[in-house]
Coordinates of C-alpha atoms and ligand atoms in Angstrom, one line a residue:
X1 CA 16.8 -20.5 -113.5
X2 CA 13.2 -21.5 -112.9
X3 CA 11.2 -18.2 -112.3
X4 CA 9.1 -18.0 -108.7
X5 CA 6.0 -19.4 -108.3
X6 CA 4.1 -16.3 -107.0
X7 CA 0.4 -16.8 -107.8
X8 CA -2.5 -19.8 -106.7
X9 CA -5.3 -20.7 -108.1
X10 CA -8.1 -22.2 -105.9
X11 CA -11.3 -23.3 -107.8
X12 CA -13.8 -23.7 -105.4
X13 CA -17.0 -23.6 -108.1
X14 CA -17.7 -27.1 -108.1
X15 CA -21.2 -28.4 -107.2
X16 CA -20.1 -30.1 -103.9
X17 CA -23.0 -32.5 -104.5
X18 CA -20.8 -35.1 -102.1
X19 CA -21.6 -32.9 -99.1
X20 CA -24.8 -31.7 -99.0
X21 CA -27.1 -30.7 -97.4
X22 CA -24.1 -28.7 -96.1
X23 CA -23.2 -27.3 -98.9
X24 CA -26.5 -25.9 -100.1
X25 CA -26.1 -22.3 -98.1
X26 CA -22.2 -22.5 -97.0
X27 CA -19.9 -23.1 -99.8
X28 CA -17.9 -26.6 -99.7
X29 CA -14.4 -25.1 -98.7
X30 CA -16.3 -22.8 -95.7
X31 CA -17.5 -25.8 -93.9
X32 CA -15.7 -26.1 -90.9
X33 CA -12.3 -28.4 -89.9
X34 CA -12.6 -28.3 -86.5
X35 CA -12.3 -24.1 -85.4
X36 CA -12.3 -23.2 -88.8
X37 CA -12.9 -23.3 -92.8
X38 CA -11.6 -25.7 -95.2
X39 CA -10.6 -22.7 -96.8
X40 CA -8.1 -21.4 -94.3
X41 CA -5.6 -24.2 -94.0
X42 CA -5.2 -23.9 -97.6
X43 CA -4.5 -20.3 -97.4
X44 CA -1.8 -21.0 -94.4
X45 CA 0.1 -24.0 -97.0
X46 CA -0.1 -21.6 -99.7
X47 CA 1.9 -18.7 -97.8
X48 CA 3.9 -21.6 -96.3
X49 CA 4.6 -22.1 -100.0
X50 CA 5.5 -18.2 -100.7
X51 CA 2.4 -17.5 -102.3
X52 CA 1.8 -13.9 -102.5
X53 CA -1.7 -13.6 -104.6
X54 CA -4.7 -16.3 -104.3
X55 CA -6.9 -16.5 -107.0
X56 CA -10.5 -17.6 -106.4
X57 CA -12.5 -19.3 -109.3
X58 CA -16.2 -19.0 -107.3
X59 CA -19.6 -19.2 -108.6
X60 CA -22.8 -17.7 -107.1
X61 CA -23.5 -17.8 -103.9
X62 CA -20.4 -17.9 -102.8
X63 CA -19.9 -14.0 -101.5
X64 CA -19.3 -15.8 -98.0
X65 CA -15.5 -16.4 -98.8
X66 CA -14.9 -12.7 -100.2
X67 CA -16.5 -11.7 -96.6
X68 CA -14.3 -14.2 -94.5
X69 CA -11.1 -12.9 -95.6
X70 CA -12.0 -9.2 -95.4
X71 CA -12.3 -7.6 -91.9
X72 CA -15.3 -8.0 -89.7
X73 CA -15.3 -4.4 -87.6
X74 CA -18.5 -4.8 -85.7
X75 CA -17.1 -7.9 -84.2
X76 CA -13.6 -7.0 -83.8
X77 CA -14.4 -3.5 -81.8
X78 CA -16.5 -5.7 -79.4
X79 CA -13.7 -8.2 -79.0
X80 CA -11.3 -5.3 -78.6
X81 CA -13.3 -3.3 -76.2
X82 CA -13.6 -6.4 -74.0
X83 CA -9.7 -7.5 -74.0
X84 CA -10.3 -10.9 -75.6
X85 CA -7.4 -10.3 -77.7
X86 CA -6.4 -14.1 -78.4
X87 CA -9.8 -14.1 -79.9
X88 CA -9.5 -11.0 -82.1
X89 CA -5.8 -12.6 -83.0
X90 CA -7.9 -15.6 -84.6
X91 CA -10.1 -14.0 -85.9
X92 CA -7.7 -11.5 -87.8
X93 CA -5.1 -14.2 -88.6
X94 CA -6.5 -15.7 -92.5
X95 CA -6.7 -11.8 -93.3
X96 CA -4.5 -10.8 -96.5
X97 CA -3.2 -8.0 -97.6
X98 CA -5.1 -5.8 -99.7
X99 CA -4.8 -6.7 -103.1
X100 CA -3.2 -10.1 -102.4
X101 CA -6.9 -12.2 -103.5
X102 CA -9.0 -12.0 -106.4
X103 CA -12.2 -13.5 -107.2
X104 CA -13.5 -14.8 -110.9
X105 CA -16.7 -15.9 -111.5
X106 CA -16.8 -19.5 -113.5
X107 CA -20.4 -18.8 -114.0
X108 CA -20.8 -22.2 -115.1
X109 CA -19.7 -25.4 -113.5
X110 CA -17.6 -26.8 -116.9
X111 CA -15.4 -28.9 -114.9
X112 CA -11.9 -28.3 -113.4
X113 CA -9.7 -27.4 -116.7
X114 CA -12.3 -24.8 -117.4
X115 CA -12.3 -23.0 -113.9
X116 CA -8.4 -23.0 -114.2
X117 CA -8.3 -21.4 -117.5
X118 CA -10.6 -18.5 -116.2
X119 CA -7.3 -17.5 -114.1
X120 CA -5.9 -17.3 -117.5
X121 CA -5.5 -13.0 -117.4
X122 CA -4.4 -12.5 -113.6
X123 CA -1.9 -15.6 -113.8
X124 CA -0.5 -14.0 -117.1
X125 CA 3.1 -15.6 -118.1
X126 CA 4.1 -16.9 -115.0
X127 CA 4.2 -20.6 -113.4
X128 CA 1.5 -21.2 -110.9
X129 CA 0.2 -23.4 -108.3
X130 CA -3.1 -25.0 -108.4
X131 CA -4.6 -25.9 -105.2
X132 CA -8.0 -28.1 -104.8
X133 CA -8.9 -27.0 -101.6
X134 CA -11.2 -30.6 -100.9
X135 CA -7.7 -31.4 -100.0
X136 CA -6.1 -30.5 -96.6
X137 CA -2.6 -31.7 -96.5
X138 CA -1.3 -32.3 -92.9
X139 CA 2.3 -31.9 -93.1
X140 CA 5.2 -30.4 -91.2
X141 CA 6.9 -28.9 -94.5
X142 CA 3.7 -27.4 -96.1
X143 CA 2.9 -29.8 -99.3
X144 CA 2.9 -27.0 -101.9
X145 CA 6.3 -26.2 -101.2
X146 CA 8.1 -29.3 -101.3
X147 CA 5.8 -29.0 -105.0
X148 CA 7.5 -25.1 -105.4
X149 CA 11.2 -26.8 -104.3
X150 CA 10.6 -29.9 -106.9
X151 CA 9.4 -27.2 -109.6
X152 CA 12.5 -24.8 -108.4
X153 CA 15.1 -28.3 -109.0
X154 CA 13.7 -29.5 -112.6
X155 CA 11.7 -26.4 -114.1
X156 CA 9.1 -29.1 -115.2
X157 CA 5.5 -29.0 -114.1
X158 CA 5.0 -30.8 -110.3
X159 CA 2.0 -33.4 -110.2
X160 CA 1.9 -33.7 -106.5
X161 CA 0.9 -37.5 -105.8
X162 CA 0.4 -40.1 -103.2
X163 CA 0.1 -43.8 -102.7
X164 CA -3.6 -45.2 -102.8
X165 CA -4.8 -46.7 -100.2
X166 CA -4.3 -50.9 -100.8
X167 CA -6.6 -52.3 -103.7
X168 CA -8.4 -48.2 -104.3
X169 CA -5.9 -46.9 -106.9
X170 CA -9.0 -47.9 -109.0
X171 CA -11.1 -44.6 -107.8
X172 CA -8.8 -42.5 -108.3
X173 CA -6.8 -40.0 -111.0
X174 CA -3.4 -42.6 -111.1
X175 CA 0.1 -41.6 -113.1
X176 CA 2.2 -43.6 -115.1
X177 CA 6.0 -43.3 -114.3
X178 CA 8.9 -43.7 -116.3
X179 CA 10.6 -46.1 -113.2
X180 CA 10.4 -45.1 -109.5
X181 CA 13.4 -43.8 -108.0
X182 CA 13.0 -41.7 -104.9
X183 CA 10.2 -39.4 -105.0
X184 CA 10.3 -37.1 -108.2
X185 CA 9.9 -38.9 -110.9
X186 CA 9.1 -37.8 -114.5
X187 CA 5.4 -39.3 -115.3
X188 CA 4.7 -40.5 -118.9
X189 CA 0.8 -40.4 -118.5
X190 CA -1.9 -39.8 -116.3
X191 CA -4.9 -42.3 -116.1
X192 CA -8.5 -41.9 -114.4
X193 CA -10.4 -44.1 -112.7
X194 CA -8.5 -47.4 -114.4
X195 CA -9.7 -50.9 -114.3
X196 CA -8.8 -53.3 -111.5
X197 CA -5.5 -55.0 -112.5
X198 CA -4.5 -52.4 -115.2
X199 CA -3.1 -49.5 -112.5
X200 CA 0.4 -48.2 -114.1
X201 CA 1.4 -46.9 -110.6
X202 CA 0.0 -46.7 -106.7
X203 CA 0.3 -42.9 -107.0
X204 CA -2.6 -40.7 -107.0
X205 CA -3.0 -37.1 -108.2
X206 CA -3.9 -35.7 -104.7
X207 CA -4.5 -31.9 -105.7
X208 CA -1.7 -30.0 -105.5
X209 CA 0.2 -28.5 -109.0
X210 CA 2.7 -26.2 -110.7
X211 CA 2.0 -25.7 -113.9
X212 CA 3.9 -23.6 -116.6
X213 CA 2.0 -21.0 -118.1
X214 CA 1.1 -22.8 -121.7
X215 CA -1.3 -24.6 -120.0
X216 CA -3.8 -22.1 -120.9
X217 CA -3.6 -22.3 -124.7
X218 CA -4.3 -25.8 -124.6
X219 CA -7.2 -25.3 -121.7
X220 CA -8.8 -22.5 -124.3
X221 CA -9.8 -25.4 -126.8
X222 CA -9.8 -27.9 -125.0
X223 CA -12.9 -30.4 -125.7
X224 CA -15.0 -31.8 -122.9
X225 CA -14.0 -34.8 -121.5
X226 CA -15.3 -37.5 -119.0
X227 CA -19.0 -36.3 -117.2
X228 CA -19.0 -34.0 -120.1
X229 CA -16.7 -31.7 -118.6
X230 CA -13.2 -30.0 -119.5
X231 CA -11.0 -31.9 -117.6
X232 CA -7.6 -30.8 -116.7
X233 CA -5.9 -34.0 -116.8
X234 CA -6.5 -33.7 -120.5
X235 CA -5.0 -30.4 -120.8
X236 CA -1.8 -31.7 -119.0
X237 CA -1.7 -34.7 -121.2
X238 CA -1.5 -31.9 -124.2
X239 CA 1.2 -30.1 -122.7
X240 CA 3.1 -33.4 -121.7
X241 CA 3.8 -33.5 -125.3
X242 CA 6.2 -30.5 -125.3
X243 CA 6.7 -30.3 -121.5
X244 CA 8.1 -32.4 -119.0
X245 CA 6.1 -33.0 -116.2
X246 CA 7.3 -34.2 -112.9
X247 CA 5.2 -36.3 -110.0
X248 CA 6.3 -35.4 -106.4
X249 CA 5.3 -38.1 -103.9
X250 CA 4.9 -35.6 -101.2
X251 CA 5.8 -36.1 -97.3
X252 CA 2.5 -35.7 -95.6
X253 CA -1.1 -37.0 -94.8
X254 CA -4.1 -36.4 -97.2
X255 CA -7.6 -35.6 -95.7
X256 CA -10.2 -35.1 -98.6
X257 CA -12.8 -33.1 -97.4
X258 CA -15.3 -33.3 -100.4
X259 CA -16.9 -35.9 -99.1
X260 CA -18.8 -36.4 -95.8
X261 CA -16.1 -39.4 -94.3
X262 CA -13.2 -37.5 -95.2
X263 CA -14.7 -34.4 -93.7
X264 CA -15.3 -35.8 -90.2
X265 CA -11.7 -38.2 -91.0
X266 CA -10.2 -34.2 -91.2
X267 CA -12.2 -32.7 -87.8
X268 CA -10.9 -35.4 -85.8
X269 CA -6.8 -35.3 -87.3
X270 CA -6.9 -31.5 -86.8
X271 CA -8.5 -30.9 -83.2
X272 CA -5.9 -33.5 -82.4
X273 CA -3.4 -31.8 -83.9
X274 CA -3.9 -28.9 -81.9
X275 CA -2.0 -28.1 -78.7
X276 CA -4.5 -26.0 -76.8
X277 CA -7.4 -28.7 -78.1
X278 CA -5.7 -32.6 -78.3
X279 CA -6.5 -33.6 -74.3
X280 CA -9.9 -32.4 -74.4
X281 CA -10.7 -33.7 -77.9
X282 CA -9.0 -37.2 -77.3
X283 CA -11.1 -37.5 -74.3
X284 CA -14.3 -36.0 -75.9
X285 CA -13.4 -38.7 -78.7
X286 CA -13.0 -41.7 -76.2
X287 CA -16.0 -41.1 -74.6
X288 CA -18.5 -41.3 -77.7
X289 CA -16.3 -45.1 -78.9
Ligands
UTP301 P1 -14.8 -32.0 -107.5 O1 -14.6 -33.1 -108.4 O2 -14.6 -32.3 -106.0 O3 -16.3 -31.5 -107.7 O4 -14.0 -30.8 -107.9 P2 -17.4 -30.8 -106.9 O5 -18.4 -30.3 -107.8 O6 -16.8 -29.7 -106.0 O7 -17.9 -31.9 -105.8 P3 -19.0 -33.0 -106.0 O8 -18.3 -34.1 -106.7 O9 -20.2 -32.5 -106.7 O10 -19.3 -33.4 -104.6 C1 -12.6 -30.6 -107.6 C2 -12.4 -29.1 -107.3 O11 -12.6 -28.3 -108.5 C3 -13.6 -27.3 -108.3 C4 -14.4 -27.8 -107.1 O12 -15.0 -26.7 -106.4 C5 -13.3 -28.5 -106.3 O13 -12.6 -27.6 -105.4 N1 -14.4 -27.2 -109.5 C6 -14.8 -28.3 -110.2 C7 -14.6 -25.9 -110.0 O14 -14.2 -24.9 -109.5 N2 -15.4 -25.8 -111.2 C8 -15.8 -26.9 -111.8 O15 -16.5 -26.7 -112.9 C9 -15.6 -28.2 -111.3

């Protein structure tokens, strides 16, 4: 049997040069979707998911995540002394348990197969998830578990995907299938950025993965890659020679928050998407078209 997939990591080191100025004082996963950060969606899939411990990759600067999921007393007492207790409720909600996040430093921006090997001692021997928090995922089952589920059926490692939109596959990370039956199928290659024409699927890589453990012998010597950086695509191409690896077209929409479209694409879907907020947001909406 498969063992649990227990841990996540969440590099959120990158630059975000798509989204500044924004990003110069407030890390990119702390801006704001609607009421609140990037960051706390992903934290709500990932439990969704059964994820007990979060692992951070952060670089400098970013102390304002360790501070958002800790307590906030000063505030808390004031809220609780005046009876605004829905408030306090929010505010307490993204709050772990002690000892359920951890925080590495990348201390340098080497690209995405780097920041996931620095997970390398607090993952141990265990599959994990990876979760690139740019990416909210909209969905009523939470998209890292039907990824958990797939990995739970086959054991292999889960390349969550999705279809491009028509005539972008070319922008994007696309995977190569062996046929397409349903939506698990076992991928025979992974392909960035290819030329018009020469796509092998419609399927992106859209941020989401369970990856076995060995992974991170083949991230540790890894060369650099494309933009000079070490790419994790590469180091799943050098475990797809011993290891199967599965992509899951997952059921769900994709908002891709790293860059400043997709950002305002994700404010509007969620405050619409809220109960207490879809009325007065359609109308506020309306009103500036
Ligand atoms: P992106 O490709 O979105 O890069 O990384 P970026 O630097 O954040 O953004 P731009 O392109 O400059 O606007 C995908 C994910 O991998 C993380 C990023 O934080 C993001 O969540 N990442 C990337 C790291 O943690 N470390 C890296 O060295 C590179």
């Amino acid at each position: 049997m498969a063992k649990r997939v227990r841990k996540a990591v969440l590099p959120v080191a990158g630059l975000g040069t798509r989204v500044l100025p924004g990003a110069k004082t407030t890390p990119k996963n702390m801006l704001n979707v609607f009421d609140r950060p990037i960051l706390s969606y992903v934290i709500e899939e990932g439990r969704a998911a059964g994820i007990e411990h979060f692992v951070f990759i952060v670089s400098r600067g970013q102390g304002s995540i360790q501070d958002y999921f800790d307590n906030y007393p000063e505030v808390e007492q004031a809220l609780e002394a005046k009876g605004k207790l829905d408030i306090l409720e929010e505010v307490r909600r993204d709050l772990p348990q002690p000892g359920q996040m951890s925080f590495v430093r990348q201390m340098a921006p080497l690209g995405l197969g780097h920041a996931v090997w620095c997970a390398r001692d607090l993952i141990g021997d265990e599959p994990f998830a990876v979760m690139l928090p740019d990416m909210l995922m909209m969905a009523e089952k939470a998209a890292l578990k039907q990824a958990v589920e797939a990995y739970e059926q086959t054991g292999d490692n889960i390349v969550v995907v999705e279809p491009a939109p028509e005539g972008e596959a070319h922008k994007y990370g696309i995977v190569a299938l062996d046929g397409q039956d349903g939506r698990l199928n076992r991928m025979t290659g992974m392909v960035e950025k290819p030329k018009p024409g020469t796509e092998p699927s419609n399927l992106f890589i859209s941020g989401r993965y369970i990856l076995n453990p060995e992974i991170f012998k083949i991230l540790e010597t890894q060369e650099r890659g494309a933009g000079g950086e070490i790419q994790l695509t590469d180091g799943m191409f050098g475990l797809m020679k011993s290891q199967n690896f599965q992509a899951l077209e997952y059921e769900g929409t994709t908002y891709d928050c790293g860059d400043k479209i997709g950002l305002l694409r994700a404010n509007v879907a969620y405050a619409l998407a809220r109960p207490d907020f879809a009325d007065a947001a359609r109308e506020a909406i309306k009103a500036l078209l």
